[in-house]
Short mmCIF file of C-alpha atoms in Angstrom, two decimals:
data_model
loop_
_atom_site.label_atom_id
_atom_site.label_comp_id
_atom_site.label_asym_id
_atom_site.label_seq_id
_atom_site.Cartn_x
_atom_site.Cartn_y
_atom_site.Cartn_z
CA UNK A 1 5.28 7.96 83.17
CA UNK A 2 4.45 11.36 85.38
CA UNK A 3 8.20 10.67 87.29
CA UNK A 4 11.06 12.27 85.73
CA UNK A 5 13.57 9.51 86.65
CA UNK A 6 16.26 11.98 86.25
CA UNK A 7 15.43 13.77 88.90
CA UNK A 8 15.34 11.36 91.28
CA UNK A 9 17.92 11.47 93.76
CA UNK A 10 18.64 8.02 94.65
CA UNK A 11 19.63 6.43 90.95
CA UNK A 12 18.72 3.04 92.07
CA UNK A 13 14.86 3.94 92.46
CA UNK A 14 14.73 5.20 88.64
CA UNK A 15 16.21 1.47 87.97
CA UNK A 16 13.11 0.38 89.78
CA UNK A 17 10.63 2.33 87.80
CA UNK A 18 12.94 1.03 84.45
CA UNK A 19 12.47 -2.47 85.38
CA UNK A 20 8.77 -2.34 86.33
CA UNK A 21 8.05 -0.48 82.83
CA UNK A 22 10.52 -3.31 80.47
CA UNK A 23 8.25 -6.21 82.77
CA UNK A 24 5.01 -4.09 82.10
CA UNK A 25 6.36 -4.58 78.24
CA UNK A 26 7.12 -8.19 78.11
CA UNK A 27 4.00 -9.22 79.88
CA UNK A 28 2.22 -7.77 77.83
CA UNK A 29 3.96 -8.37 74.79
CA UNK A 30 4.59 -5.50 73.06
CA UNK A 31 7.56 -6.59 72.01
CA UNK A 32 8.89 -3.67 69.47
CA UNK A 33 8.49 -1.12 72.32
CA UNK A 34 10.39 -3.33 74.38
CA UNK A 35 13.40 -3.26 72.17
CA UNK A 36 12.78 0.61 71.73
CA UNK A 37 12.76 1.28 75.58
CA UNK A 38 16.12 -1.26 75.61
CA UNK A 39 18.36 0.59 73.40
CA UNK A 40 17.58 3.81 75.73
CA UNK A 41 18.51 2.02 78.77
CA UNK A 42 21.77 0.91 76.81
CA UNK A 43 22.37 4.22 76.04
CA UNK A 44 21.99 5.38 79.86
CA UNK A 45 24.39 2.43 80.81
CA UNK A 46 21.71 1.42 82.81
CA UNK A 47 22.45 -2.09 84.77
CA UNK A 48 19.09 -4.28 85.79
CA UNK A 49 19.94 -7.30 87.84
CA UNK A 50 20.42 -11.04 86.72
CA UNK A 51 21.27 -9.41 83.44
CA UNK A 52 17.87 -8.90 82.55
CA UNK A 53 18.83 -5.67 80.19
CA UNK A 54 21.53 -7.89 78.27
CA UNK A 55 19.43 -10.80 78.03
CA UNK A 56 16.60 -8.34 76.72
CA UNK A 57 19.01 -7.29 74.06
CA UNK A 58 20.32 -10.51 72.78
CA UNK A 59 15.75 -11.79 72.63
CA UNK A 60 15.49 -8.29 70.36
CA UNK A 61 18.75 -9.33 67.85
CA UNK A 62 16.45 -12.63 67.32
CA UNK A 63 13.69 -10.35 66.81
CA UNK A 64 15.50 -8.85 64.29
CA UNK A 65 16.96 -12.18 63.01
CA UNK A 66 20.89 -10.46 63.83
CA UNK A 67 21.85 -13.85 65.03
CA UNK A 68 25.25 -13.77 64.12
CA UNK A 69 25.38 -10.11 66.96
CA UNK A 70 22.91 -12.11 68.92
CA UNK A 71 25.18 -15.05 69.35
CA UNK A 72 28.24 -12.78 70.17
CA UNK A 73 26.73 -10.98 73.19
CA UNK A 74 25.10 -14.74 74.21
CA UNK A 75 29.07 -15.80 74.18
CA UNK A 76 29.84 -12.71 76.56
CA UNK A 77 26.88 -13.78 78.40
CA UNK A 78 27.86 -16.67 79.32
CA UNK A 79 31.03 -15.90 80.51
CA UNK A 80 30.07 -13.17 82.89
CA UNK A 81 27.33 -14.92 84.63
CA UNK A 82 28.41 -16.88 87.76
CA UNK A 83 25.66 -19.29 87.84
CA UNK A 84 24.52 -20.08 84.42
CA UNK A 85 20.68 -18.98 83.52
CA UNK A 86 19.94 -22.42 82.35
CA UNK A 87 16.23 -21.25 80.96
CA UNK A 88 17.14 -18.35 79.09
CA UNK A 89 20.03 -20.49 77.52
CA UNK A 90 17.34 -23.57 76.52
CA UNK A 91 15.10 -20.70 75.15
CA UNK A 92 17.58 -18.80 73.19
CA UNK A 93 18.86 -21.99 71.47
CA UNK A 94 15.71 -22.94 70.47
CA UNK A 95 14.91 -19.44 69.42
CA UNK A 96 17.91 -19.58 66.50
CA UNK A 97 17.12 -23.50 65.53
CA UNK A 98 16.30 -23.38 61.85
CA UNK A 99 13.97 -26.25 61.99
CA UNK A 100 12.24 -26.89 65.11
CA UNK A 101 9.12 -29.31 63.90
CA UNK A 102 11.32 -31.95 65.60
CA UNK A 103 12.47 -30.30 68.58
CA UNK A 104 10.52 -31.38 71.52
CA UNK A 105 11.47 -28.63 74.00
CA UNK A 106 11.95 -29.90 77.95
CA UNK A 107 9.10 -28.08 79.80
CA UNK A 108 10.16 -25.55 82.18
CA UNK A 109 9.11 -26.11 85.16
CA UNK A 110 11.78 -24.61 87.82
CA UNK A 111 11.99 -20.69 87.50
CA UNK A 112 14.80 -20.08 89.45
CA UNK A 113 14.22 -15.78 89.03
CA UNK A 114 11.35 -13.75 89.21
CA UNK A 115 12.98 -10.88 87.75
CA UNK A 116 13.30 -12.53 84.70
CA UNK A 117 9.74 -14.40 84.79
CA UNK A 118 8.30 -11.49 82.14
CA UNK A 119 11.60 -12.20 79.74
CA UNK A 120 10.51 -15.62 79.78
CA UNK A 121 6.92 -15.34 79.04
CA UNK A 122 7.30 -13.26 76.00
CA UNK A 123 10.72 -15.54 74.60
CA UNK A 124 7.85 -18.56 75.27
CA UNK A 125 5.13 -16.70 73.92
CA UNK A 126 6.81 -16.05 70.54
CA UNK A 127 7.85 -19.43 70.06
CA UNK A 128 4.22 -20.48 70.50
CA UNK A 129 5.57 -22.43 73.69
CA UNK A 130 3.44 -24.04 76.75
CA UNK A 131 3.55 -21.66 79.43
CA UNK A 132 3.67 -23.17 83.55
CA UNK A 133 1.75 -22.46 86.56
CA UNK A 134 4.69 -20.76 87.79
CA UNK A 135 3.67 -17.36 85.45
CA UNK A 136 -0.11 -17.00 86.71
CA UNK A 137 1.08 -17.64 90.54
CA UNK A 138 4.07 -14.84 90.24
CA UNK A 139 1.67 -12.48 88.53
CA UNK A 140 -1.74 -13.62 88.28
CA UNK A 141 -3.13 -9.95 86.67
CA UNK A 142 -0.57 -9.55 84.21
CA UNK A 143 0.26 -13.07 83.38
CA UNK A 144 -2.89 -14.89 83.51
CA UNK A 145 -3.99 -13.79 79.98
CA UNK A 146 -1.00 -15.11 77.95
CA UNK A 147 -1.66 -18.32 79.43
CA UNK A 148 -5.37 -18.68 78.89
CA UNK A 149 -4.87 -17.65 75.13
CA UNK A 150 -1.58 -20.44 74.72
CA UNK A 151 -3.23 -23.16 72.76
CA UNK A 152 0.52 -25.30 73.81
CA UNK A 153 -0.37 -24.79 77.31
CA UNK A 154 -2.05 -27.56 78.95
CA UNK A 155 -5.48 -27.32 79.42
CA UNK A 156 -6.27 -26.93 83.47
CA UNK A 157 -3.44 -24.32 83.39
CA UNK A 158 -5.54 -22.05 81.37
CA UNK A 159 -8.55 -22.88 83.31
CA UNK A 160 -6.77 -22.20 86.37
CA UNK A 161 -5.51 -19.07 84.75
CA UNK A 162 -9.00 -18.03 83.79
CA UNK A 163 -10.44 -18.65 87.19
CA UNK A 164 -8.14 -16.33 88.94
CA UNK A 165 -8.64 -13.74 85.74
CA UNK A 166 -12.59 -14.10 86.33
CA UNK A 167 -12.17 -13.35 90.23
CA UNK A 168 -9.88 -10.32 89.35
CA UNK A 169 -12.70 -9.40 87.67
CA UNK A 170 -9.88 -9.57 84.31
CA UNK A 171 -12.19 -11.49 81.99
CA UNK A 172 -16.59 -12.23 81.70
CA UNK A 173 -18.26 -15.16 83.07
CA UNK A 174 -18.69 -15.41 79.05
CA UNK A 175 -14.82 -15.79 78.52
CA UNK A 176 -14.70 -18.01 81.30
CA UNK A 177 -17.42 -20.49 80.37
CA UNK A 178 -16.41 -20.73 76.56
CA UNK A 179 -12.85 -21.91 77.57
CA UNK A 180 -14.66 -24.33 79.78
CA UNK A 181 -16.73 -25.49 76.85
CA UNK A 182 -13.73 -25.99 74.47
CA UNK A 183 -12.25 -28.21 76.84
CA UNK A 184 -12.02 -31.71 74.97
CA UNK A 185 -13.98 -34.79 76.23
CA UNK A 186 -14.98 -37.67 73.72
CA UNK A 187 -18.55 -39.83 74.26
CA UNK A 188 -17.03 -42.38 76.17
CA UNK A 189 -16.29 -39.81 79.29
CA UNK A 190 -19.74 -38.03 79.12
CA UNK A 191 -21.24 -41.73 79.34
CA UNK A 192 -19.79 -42.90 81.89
CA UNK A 193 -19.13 -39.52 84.18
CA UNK A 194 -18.90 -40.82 87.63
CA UNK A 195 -15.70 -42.95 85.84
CA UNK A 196 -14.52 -39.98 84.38
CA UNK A 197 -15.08 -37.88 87.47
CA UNK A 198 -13.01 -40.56 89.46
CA UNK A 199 -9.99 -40.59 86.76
CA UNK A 200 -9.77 -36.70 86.74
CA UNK A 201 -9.16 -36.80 90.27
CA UNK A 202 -7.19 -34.21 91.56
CA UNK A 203 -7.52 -31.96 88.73
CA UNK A 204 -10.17 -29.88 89.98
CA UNK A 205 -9.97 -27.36 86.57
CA UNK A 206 -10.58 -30.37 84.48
CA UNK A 207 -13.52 -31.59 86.75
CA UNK A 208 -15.08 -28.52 86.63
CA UNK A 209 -15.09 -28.06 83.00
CA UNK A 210 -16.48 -31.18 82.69
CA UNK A 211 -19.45 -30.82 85.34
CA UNK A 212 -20.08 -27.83 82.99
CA UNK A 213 -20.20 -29.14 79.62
CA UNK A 214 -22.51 -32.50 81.25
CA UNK A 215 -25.20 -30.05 82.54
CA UNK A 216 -25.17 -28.52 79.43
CA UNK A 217 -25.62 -31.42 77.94
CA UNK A 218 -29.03 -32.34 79.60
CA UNK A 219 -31.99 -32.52 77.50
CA UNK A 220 -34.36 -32.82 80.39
CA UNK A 221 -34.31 -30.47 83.19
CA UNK A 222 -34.61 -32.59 86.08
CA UNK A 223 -31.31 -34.14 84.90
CA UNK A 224 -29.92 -31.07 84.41
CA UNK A 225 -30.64 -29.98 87.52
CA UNK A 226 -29.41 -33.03 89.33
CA UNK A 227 -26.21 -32.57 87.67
CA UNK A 228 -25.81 -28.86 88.41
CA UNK A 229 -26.41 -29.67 92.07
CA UNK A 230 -23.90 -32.12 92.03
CA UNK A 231 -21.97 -29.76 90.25
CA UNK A 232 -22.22 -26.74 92.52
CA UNK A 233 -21.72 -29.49 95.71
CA UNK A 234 -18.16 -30.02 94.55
CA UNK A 235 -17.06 -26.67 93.43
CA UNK A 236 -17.75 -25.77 97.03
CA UNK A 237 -15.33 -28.65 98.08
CA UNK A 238 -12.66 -27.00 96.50
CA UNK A 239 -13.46 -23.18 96.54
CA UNK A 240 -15.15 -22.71 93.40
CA UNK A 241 -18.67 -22.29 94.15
CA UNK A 242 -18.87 -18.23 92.98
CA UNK A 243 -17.11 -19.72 89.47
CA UNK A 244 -19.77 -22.56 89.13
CA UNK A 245 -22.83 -19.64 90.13
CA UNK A 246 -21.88 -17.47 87.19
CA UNK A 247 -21.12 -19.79 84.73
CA UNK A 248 -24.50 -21.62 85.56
CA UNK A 249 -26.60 -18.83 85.46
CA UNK A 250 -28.37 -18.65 82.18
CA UNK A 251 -28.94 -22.33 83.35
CA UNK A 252 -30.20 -21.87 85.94
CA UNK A 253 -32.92 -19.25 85.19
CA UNK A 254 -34.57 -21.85 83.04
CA UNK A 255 -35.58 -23.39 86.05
CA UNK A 256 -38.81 -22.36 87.38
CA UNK A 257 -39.82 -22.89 90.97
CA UNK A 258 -42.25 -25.63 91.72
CA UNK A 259 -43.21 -28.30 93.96
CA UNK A 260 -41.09 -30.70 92.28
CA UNK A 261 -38.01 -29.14 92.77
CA UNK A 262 -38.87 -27.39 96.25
CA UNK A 263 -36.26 -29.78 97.81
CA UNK A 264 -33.06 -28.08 95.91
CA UNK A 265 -34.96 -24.15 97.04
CA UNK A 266 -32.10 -23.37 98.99
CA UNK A 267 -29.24 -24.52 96.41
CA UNK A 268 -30.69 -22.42 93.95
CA UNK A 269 -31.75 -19.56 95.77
CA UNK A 270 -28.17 -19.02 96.78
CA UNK A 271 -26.95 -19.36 93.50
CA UNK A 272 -29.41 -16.15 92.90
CA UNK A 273 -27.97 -14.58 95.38
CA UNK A 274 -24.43 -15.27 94.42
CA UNK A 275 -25.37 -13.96 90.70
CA UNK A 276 -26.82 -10.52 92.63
CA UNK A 277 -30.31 -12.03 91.09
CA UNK A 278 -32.25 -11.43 94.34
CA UNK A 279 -35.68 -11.25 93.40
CA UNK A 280 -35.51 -14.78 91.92
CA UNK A 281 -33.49 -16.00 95.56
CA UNK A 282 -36.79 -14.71 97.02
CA UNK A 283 -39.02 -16.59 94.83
CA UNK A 284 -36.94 -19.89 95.52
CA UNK A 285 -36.85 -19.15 98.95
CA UNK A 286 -41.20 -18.92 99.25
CA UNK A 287 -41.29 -22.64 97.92
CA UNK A 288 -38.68 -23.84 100.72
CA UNK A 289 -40.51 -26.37 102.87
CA UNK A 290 -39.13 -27.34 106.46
CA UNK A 291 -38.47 -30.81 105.99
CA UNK A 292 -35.40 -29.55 103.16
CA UNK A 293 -34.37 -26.57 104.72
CA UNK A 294 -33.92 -25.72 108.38
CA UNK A 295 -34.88 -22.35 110.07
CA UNK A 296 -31.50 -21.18 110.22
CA UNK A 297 -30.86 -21.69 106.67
CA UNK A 298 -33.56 -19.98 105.70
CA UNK A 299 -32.88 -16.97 107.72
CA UNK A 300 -28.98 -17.00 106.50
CA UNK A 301 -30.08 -16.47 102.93
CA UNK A 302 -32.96 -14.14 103.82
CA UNK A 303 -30.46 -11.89 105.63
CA UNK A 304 -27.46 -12.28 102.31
CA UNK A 305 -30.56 -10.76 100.28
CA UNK A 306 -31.43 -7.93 102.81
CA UNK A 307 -27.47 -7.06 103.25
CA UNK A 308 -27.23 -6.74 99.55
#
């Protein structure tokens, strides 16, 4: 905003700064400044790649329900592209469909053009549309949001949005665990979870959200505990472990350290330490016996605690 693109003396870096502030627009779908900022660039002649600017244009004239102009510069569209933008075409057809409680619109799972990944999201977006993985691994900060907050978009999409939002340090443990919790299991699933555990194999979101909801779930503490343990033992098999500390947490400072449950010290103590609750580590760590937790364990989470 500081630049004065004018004055720039190689034209094609003010493009760059153009294209980065229409993206910055569509991601983030403020969609009436994005049709302001593309009747400027109109104005300049300005000429984005893949089209982008015309296929901007032709999204706003739907905006603005001018299908009849919309359908016009579609037709010249068409005609100048060499290879046919098959998504944008699928979207902007179903865009102008009068009726579309019937239409059952082919995912889209190939994105053949980054450039034009933002266009997509917000043509998607206002069609209340399922959004892919594709968006959140092009542009995990800007992206990741829409997708969590798409009630069309399948469920361990959003969850995997939300996990990379929550380690961008985007969203709250809060926001994380409440999509986890409004992930939909029935009875049958939470009585039978090693089943259910078995079927959603492979779909590590899902798992997770599960593990989550059963430990919440728990009326007594010792099976609560069991299943957090179980559940922090996988989300360490896939990378998760940090997630399933800080979504845990108000669980796990329920649990008060006693001979009972000396034998999962260590566990719990680093989930303290994970959750910057160090104090608490240290009183988990006192009730550590040797026969659970070797020397060199010990002294690993005694020195995490005196490096923080």
């Amino acid at each position: 905003k500081k630049i004065n693109l004018d004055l720039l003396p190689n034209k094609e870096h003010g493009v760059y700064f153009e294209i980065i502030e229409l993206n910055y627009l569509l991601s983030t779908f403020k969609l009436s400044e994005v049709c302001e900022l593309k009747k400027i660039l109109i104005e300049k002649s300005t000429i984005f790649p893949n089209y982008l600017l015309e296929k901007t244009d032709i999204f706003c004239l739907v905006l603005e329900n001018k299908l009849a102009e919309a359908n016009l510069l579609n037709s010249l569209l068409k005609d100048s592209e060499v290879s046919a933008d098959v998504t944008f075409q699928k979207l902007f057809e179903y865009m102008i469909l009068e009726n579309k409680d019937e239409i059952n619109l082919t995912p889209i799972n190939l994105i053949n053009s980054k450039d034009l990944i933002f266009l997509y999201s917000a043509m998607l977006r206002i069609n209340d549309l399922p959004l892919t993985e594709d968006f959140i691994n092009i542009d995990p900060l800007n992206l990741s949001i829409p997708v969590i907050l798409s009630d069309s978009t399948p469920m361990n999409i959003r969850i995997k949005a939300a996990n990379k939002s929550f380690s961008d340090e985007v969203i709250s443990s809060e926001s994380l665990s409440a999509l986890y919790q409004s992930a939909d299991f029935n009875s049958k699933q939470f009585n039978n979870p090693e089943t259910t555990i078995e079927n959603l194999k492979n779909n590590n979101e899902l798992i997770m959200a599960f593990y989550y909801q059963l430990a919440n779930m728990q009326i007594f503490p010792e099976d609560r505990l069991k299943v957090i343990i179980d559940y922090w033992k996988f989300s360490k098999s896939v990378g998760l472990e940090k997630i399933a500390y800080s979504i845990t947490k108000n669980i796990i400072d329920s649990f008060t350290p006693s001979t009972e449950n000396s034998k999962y010290s260590m566990q719990i103590a680093l989930a303290h330490i994970s959750n910057k609750n160090f104090t608490e580590a240290s009183k988990w760590l006192n009730i550590s016996n040797e026969l659970d937790t070797s020397k060199s364990e010990l002294e690993y989470a005694k020195f995490l605690i005196a490096l923080n």
